[in-house]
């Protein structure tokens, strides 16, 4: 999960791993994916929510998430 989160960090061109990287990385775990699907949640919905929350902001510091609304 941590390696996948770091991969997502790089693709996002962020300088730090953020909570959303970890959340999206967890979606690759079959148990997490199954639990979410059982509750009507899919990866696309989570990705959309993350994009809405984050917007175009980059993670450039340890407390970057504090600027999200």
PDB file of N, CA and C in Angstrom:
ATOM      1  N   UNK A   1       0.835  -1.197   0.000  1.00  0.00           N
ATOM      2  CA  UNK A   1       0.000   0.000   0.000  1.00  0.00           C
ATOM      3  C   UNK A   1       0.871   1.249   0.000  1.00  0.00           C
ATOM      4  N   UNK A   2       1.917   1.249   0.816  1.00  0.00           N
ATOM      5  CA  UNK A   2       2.780   2.431   0.874  1.00  0.00           C
ATOM      6  C   UNK A   2       3.509   2.664  -0.439  1.00  0.00           C
ATOM      7  N   UNK A   3       3.967   1.595  -1.073  1.00  0.00           N
ATOM      8  CA  UNK A   3       4.643   1.745  -2.364  1.00  0.00           C
ATOM      9  C   UNK A   3       3.683   2.311  -3.402  1.00  0.00           C
ATOM     10  N   UNK A   4       2.462   1.804  -3.410  1.00  0.00           N
ATOM     11  CA  UNK A   4       1.453   2.312  -4.356  1.00  0.00           C
ATOM     12  C   UNK A   4       1.146   3.776  -4.075  1.00  0.00           C
ATOM     13  N   UNK A   5       1.073   4.161  -2.791  1.00  0.00           N
ATOM     14  CA  UNK A   5       0.836   5.563  -2.427  1.00  0.00           C
ATOM     15  C   UNK A   5       1.981   6.448  -2.929  1.00  0.00           C
ATOM     16  N   UNK A   6       3.199   5.959  -2.827  1.00  0.00           N
ATOM     17  CA  UNK A   6       4.340   6.716  -3.346  1.00  0.00           C
ATOM     18  C   UNK A   6       4.272   6.837  -4.864  1.00  0.00           C
ATOM     19  N   UNK A   7       3.826   5.795  -5.525  1.00  0.00           N
ATOM     20  CA  UNK A   7       3.649   5.854  -6.981  1.00  0.00           C
ATOM     21  C   UNK A   7       2.622   6.927  -7.352  1.00  0.00           C
ATOM     22  N   UNK A   8       1.522   6.967  -6.607  1.00  0.00           N
ATOM     23  CA  UNK A   8       0.488   7.967  -6.862  1.00  0.00           C
ATOM     24  C   UNK A   8       1.012   9.375  -6.571  1.00  0.00           C
ATOM     25  N   UNK A   9       1.829   9.502  -5.537  1.00  0.00           N
ATOM     26  CA  UNK A   9       2.464  10.789  -5.229  1.00  0.00           C
ATOM     27  C   UNK A   9       3.275  11.274  -6.419  1.00  0.00           C
ATOM     28  N   UNK A  10       4.065  10.401  -6.996  1.00  0.00           N
ATOM     29  CA  UNK A  10       4.879  10.768  -8.143  1.00  0.00           C
ATOM     30  C   UNK A  10       4.047  11.161  -9.349  1.00  0.00           C
ATOM     31  N   UNK A  11       2.990  10.428  -9.601  1.00  0.00           N
ATOM     32  CA  UNK A  11       2.108  10.742 -10.730  1.00  0.00           C
ATOM     33  C   UNK A  11       1.409  12.077 -10.532  1.00  0.00           C
ATOM     34  N   UNK A  12       1.161  12.441  -9.276  1.00  0.00           N
ATOM     35  CA  UNK A  12       0.500  13.707  -8.970  1.00  0.00           C
ATOM     36  C   UNK A  12       1.487  14.869  -8.910  1.00  0.00           C
ATOM     37  N   UNK A  13       2.769  14.538  -9.029  1.00  0.00           N
ATOM     38  CA  UNK A  13       3.846  15.526  -8.938  1.00  0.00           C
ATOM     39  C   UNK A  13       3.828  16.261  -7.595  1.00  0.00           C
ATOM     40  N   UNK A  14       3.500  15.517  -6.537  1.00  0.00           N
ATOM     41  CA  UNK A  14       3.514  16.053  -5.185  1.00  0.00           C
ATOM     42  C   UNK A  14       4.858  15.742  -4.537  1.00  0.00           C
ATOM     43  N   UNK A  15       5.235  16.539  -3.534  1.00  0.00           N
ATOM     44  CA  UNK A  15       6.507  16.319  -2.863  1.00  0.00           C
ATOM     45  C   UNK A  15       6.380  15.416  -1.648  1.00  0.00           C
ATOM     46  N   UNK A  16       5.147  15.180  -1.192  1.00  0.00           N
ATOM     47  CA  UNK A  16       4.899  14.338  -0.029  1.00  0.00           C
ATOM     48  C   UNK A  16       3.736  13.383  -0.325  1.00  0.00           C
ATOM     49  N   UNK A  17       3.718  12.249   0.366  1.00  0.00           N
ATOM     50  CA  UNK A  17       2.577  11.346   0.295  1.00  0.00           C
ATOM     51  C   UNK A  17       1.469  11.940   1.150  1.00  0.00           C
ATOM     52  N   UNK A  18       0.288  12.049   0.587  1.00  0.00           N
ATOM     53  CA  UNK A  18      -0.851  12.638   1.284  1.00  0.00           C
ATOM     54  C   UNK A  18      -1.883  11.564   1.610  1.00  0.00           C
ATOM     55  N   UNK A  19      -2.829  11.938   2.437  1.00  0.00           N
ATOM     56  CA  UNK A  19      -3.893  11.013   2.838  1.00  0.00           C
ATOM     57  C   UNK A  19      -4.631  10.479   1.612  1.00  0.00           C
ATOM     58  N   UNK A  20      -4.860  11.328   0.625  1.00  0.00           N
ATOM     59  CA  UNK A  20      -5.588  10.846  -0.551  1.00  0.00           C
ATOM     60  C   UNK A  20      -4.775   9.817  -1.328  1.00  0.00           C
ATOM     61  N   UNK A  21      -3.454   9.916  -1.324  1.00  0.00           N
ATOM     62  CA  UNK A  21      -2.629   8.889  -1.969  1.00  0.00           C
ATOM     63  C   UNK A  21      -2.827   7.554  -1.253  1.00  0.00           C
ATOM     64  N   UNK A  22      -2.826   7.590   0.073  1.00  0.00           N
ATOM     65  CA  UNK A  22      -3.023   6.363   0.852  1.00  0.00           C
ATOM     66  C   UNK A  22      -4.410   5.775   0.627  1.00  0.00           C
ATOM     67  N   UNK A  23      -5.404   6.632   0.609  1.00  0.00           N
ATOM     68  CA  UNK A  23      -6.773   6.168   0.387  1.00  0.00           C
ATOM     69  C   UNK A  23      -6.905   5.488  -0.974  1.00  0.00           C
ATOM     70  N   UNK A  24      -6.391   6.130  -2.005  1.00  0.00           N
ATOM     71  CA  UNK A  24      -6.475   5.554  -3.351  1.00  0.00           C
ATOM     72  C   UNK A  24      -5.655   4.274  -3.452  1.00  0.00           C
ATOM     73  N   UNK A  25      -4.519   4.221  -2.756  1.00  0.00           N
ATOM     74  CA  UNK A  25      -3.700   3.008  -2.758  1.00  0.00           C
ATOM     75  C   UNK A  25      -4.440   1.853  -2.088  1.00  0.00           C
ATOM     76  N   UNK A  26      -5.180   2.156  -1.033  1.00  0.00           N
ATOM     77  CA  UNK A  26      -5.961   1.118  -0.354  1.00  0.00           C
ATOM     78  C   UNK A  26      -7.016   0.511  -1.268  1.00  0.00           C
ATOM     79  N   UNK A  27      -7.488   1.289  -2.223  1.00  0.00           N
ATOM     80  CA  UNK A  27      -8.514   0.785  -3.139  1.00  0.00           C
ATOM     81  C   UNK A  27      -7.998  -0.339  -4.030  1.00  0.00           C
ATOM     82  N   UNK A  28      -6.678  -0.491  -4.106  1.00  0.00           N
ATOM     83  CA  UNK A  28      -6.096  -1.581  -4.885  1.00  0.00           C
ATOM     84  C   UNK A  28      -6.083  -2.893  -4.101  1.00  0.00           C
ATOM     85  N   UNK A  29      -6.328  -2.813  -2.788  1.00  0.00           N
ATOM     86  CA  UNK A  29      -6.383  -4.007  -1.955  1.00  0.00           C
ATOM     87  C   UNK A  29      -7.732  -4.696  -2.178  1.00  0.00           C
ATOM     88  N   UNK A  30      -7.720  -5.972  -2.478  1.00  0.00           N
ATOM     89  CA  UNK A  30      -8.956  -6.673  -2.822  1.00  0.00           C
ATOM     90  C   UNK A  30      -9.962  -6.682  -1.667  1.00  0.00           C
ATOM     91  N   UNK A  31      -9.497  -6.781  -0.422  1.00  0.00           N
ATOM     92  CA  UNK A  31     -10.423  -6.776   0.714  1.00  0.00           C
ATOM     93  C   UNK A  31     -11.103  -5.420   0.879  1.00  0.00           C
ATOM     94  N   UNK A  32     -10.349  -4.355   0.715  1.00  0.00           N
ATOM     95  CA  UNK A  32     -10.909  -3.004   0.825  1.00  0.00           C
ATOM     96  C   UNK A  32     -11.884  -2.765  -0.324  1.00  0.00           C
ATOM     97  N   UNK A  33     -11.466  -3.137  -1.514  1.00  0.00           N
ATOM     98  CA  UNK A  33     -12.316  -2.969  -2.692  1.00  0.00           C
ATOM     99  C   UNK A  33     -13.644  -3.710  -2.517  1.00  0.00           C
ATOM    100  N   UNK A  34     -13.564  -4.927  -2.020  1.00  0.00           N
ATOM    101  CA  UNK A  34     -14.768  -5.733  -1.806  1.00  0.00           C
ATOM    102  C   UNK A  34     -15.686  -5.097  -0.756  1.00  0.00           C
ATOM    103  N   UNK A  35     -15.113  -4.606   0.325  1.00  0.00           N
ATOM    104  CA  UNK A  35     -15.910  -3.982   1.387  1.00  0.00           C
ATOM    105  C   UNK A  35     -16.611  -2.724   0.878  1.00  0.00           C
ATOM    106  N   UNK A  36     -15.898  -1.926   0.095  1.00  0.00           N
ATOM    107  CA  UNK A  36     -16.507  -0.708  -0.452  1.00  0.00           C
ATOM    108  C   UNK A  36     -17.620  -1.062  -1.439  1.00  0.00           C
ATOM    109  N   UNK A  37     -17.356  -2.019  -2.308  1.00  0.00           N
ATOM    110  CA  UNK A  37     -18.365  -2.417  -3.286  1.00  0.00           C
ATOM    111  C   UNK A  37     -19.611  -2.962  -2.593  1.00  0.00           C
ATOM    112  N   UNK A  38     -19.430  -3.653  -1.477  1.00  0.00           N
ATOM    113  CA  UNK A  38     -20.565  -4.184  -0.732  1.00  0.00           C
ATOM    114  C   UNK A  38     -21.441  -3.058  -0.178  1.00  0.00           C
ATOM    115  N   UNK A  39     -20.854  -1.880  -0.075  1.00  0.00           N
ATOM    116  CA  UNK A  39     -21.584  -0.714   0.423  1.00  0.00           C
ATOM    117  C   UNK A  39     -21.893   0.295  -0.672  1.00  0.00           C
ATOM    118  N   UNK A  40     -21.784  -0.155  -1.922  1.00  0.00           N
ATOM    119  CA  UNK A  40     -22.165   0.684  -3.053  1.00  0.00           C
ATOM    120  C   UNK A  40     -21.170   1.771  -3.413  1.00  0.00           C
ATOM    121  N   UNK A  41     -19.911   1.586  -3.038  1.00  0.00           N
ATOM    122  CA  UNK A  41     -18.883   2.593  -3.328  1.00  0.00           C
ATOM    123  C   UNK A  41     -17.869   1.984  -4.288  1.00  0.00           C
ATOM    124  N   UNK A  42     -17.535   2.730  -5.352  1.00  0.00           N
ATOM    125  CA  UNK A  42     -16.532   2.232  -6.286  1.00  0.00           C
ATOM    126  C   UNK A  42     -15.368   3.213  -6.394  1.00  0.00           C
ATOM    127  N   UNK A  43     -14.317   2.780  -7.046  1.00  0.00           N
ATOM    128  CA  UNK A  43     -13.097   3.584  -7.165  1.00  0.00           C
ATOM    129  C   UNK A  43     -13.380   4.932  -7.822  1.00  0.00           C
ATOM    130  N   UNK A  44     -14.186   4.930  -8.855  1.00  0.00           N
ATOM    131  CA  UNK A  44     -14.500   6.179  -9.553  1.00  0.00           C
ATOM    132  C   UNK A  44     -15.127   7.208  -8.632  1.00  0.00           C
ATOM    133  N   UNK A  45     -16.014   6.767  -7.757  1.00  0.00           N
ATOM    134  CA  UNK A  45     -16.644   7.683  -6.814  1.00  0.00           C
ATOM    135  C   UNK A  45     -15.622   8.280  -5.850  1.00  0.00           C
ATOM    136  N   UNK A  46     -14.707   7.453  -5.372  1.00  0.00           N
ATOM    137  CA  UNK A  46     -13.677   7.931  -4.446  1.00  0.00           C
ATOM    138  C   UNK A  46     -12.744   8.905  -5.161  1.00  0.00           C
ATOM    139  N   UNK A  47     -12.324   8.565  -6.378  1.00  0.00           N
ATOM    140  CA  UNK A  47     -11.449   9.455  -7.142  1.00  0.00           C
ATOM    141  C   UNK A  47     -12.117  10.799  -7.401  1.00  0.00           C
ATOM    142  N   UNK A  48     -13.397  10.788  -7.722  1.00  0.00           N
ATOM    143  CA  UNK A  48     -14.131  12.036  -7.953  1.00  0.00           C
ATOM    144  C   UNK A  48     -14.171  12.874  -6.687  1.00  0.00           C
ATOM    145  N   UNK A  49     -14.441  12.242  -5.554  1.00  0.00           N
ATOM    146  CA  UNK A  49     -14.490  12.962  -4.282  1.00  0.00           C
ATOM    147  C   UNK A  49     -13.125  13.568  -3.936  1.00  0.00           C
ATOM    148  N   UNK A  50     -12.060  12.824  -4.184  1.00  0.00           N
ATOM    149  CA  UNK A  50     -10.709  13.326  -3.908  1.00  0.00           C
ATOM    150  C   UNK A  50     -10.407  14.525  -4.803  1.00  0.00           C
ATOM    151  N   UNK A  51     -10.745  14.427  -6.080  1.00  0.00           N
ATOM    152  CA  UNK A  51     -10.497  15.529  -7.011  1.00  0.00           C
ATOM    153  C   UNK A  51     -11.283  16.770  -6.623  1.00  0.00           C
ATOM    154  N   UNK A  52     -12.521  16.591  -6.181  1.00  0.00           N
ATOM    155  CA  UNK A  52     -13.333  17.732  -5.757  1.00  0.00           C
ATOM    156  C   UNK A  52     -12.745  18.383  -4.512  1.00  0.00           C
ATOM    157  N   UNK A  53     -12.255  17.577  -3.592  1.00  0.00           N
ATOM    158  CA  UNK A  53     -11.700  18.090  -2.357  1.00  0.00           C
ATOM    159  C   UNK A  53     -10.370  18.798  -2.591  1.00  0.00           C
ATOM    160  N   UNK A  54      -9.521  18.185  -3.393  1.00  0.00           N
ATOM    161  CA  UNK A  54      -8.173  18.682  -3.589  1.00  0.00           C
ATOM    162  C   UNK A  54      -8.098  19.779  -4.645  1.00  0.00           C
ATOM    163  N   UNK A  55      -8.922  19.675  -5.671  1.00  0.00           N
ATOM    164  CA  UNK A  55      -8.831  20.634  -6.761  1.00  0.00           C
ATOM    165  C   UNK A  55      -7.509  20.468  -7.492  1.00  0.00           C
ATOM    166  N   UNK A  56      -6.866  21.566  -7.808  1.00  0.00           N
ATOM    167  CA  UNK A  56      -5.588  21.513  -8.526  1.00  0.00           C
ATOM    168  C   UNK A  56      -4.393  21.729  -7.596  1.00  0.00           C
ATOM    169  N   UNK A  57      -4.653  21.764  -6.302  1.00  0.00           N
ATOM    170  CA  UNK A  57      -3.564  22.000  -5.336  1.00  0.00           C
ATOM    171  C   UNK A  57      -2.598  20.833  -5.308  1.00  0.00           C
ATOM    172  N   UNK A  58      -1.347  21.145  -5.114  1.00  0.00           N
ATOM    173  CA  UNK A  58      -0.292  20.149  -4.974  1.00  0.00           C
ATOM    174  C   UNK A  58       0.059  20.000  -3.503  1.00  0.00           C
ATOM    175  N   UNK A  59       0.524  18.818  -3.130  1.00  0.00           N
ATOM    176  CA  UNK A  59       1.005  18.576  -1.777  1.00  0.00           C
ATOM    177  C   UNK A  59       2.480  18.939  -1.770  1.00  0.00           C
ATOM    178  N   UNK A  60       2.789  20.053  -1.104  1.00  0.00           N
ATOM    179  CA  UNK A  60       4.168  20.546  -1.098  1.00  0.00           C
ATOM    180  C   UNK A  60       4.730  20.661   0.310  1.00  0.00           C
ATOM    181  N   UNK A  61       4.016  20.175   1.293  1.00  0.00           N
ATOM    182  CA  UNK A  61       4.499  20.246   2.669  1.00  0.00           C
ATOM    183  C   UNK A  61       3.819  19.206   3.527  1.00  0.00           C
ATOM    184  N   UNK A  62       4.284  19.099   4.760  1.00  0.00           N
ATOM    185  CA  UNK A  62       3.772  18.089   5.668  1.00  0.00           C
ATOM    186  C   UNK A  62       2.315  18.312   6.059  1.00  0.00           C
ATOM    187  N   UNK A  63       1.831  19.545   6.003  1.00  0.00           N
ATOM    188  CA  UNK A  63       0.475  19.851   6.454  1.00  0.00           C
ATOM    189  C   UNK A  63      -0.421  20.335   5.319  1.00  0.00           C
ATOM    190  N   UNK A  64      -0.165  19.903   4.128  1.00  0.00           N
ATOM    191  CA  UNK A  64      -0.904  20.375   2.959  1.00  0.00           C
ATOM    192  C   UNK A  64      -2.400  20.078   3.051  1.00  0.00           C
ATOM    193  N   UNK A  65      -2.749  18.948   3.656  1.00  0.00           N
ATOM    194  CA  UNK A  65      -4.168  18.583   3.754  1.00  0.00           C
ATOM    195  C   UNK A  65      -4.980  19.602   4.553  1.00  0.00           C
ATOM    196  N   UNK A  66      -4.314  20.357   5.426  1.00  0.00           N
ATOM    197  CA  UNK A  66      -5.019  21.351   6.219  1.00  0.00           C
ATOM    198  C   UNK A  66      -5.619  22.470   5.376  1.00  0.00           C
ATOM    199  N   UNK A  67      -5.152  22.603   4.140  1.00  0.00           N
ATOM    200  CA  UNK A  67      -5.685  23.655   3.268  1.00  0.00           C
ATOM    201  C   UNK A  67      -6.889  23.178   2.472  1.00  0.00           C
ATOM    202  N   UNK A  68      -7.208  21.868   2.562  1.00  0.00           N
ATOM    203  CA  UNK A  68      -8.373  21.336   1.859  1.00  0.00           C
ATOM    204  C   UNK A  68      -9.627  21.706   2.625  1.00  0.00           C
ATOM    205  N   UNK A  69     -10.712  21.897   1.900  1.00  0.00           N
ATOM    206  CA  UNK A  69     -11.987  22.201   2.551  1.00  0.00           C
ATOM    207  C   UNK A  69     -12.866  20.993   2.578  1.00  0.00           C
TER     208      UNK A  69
END
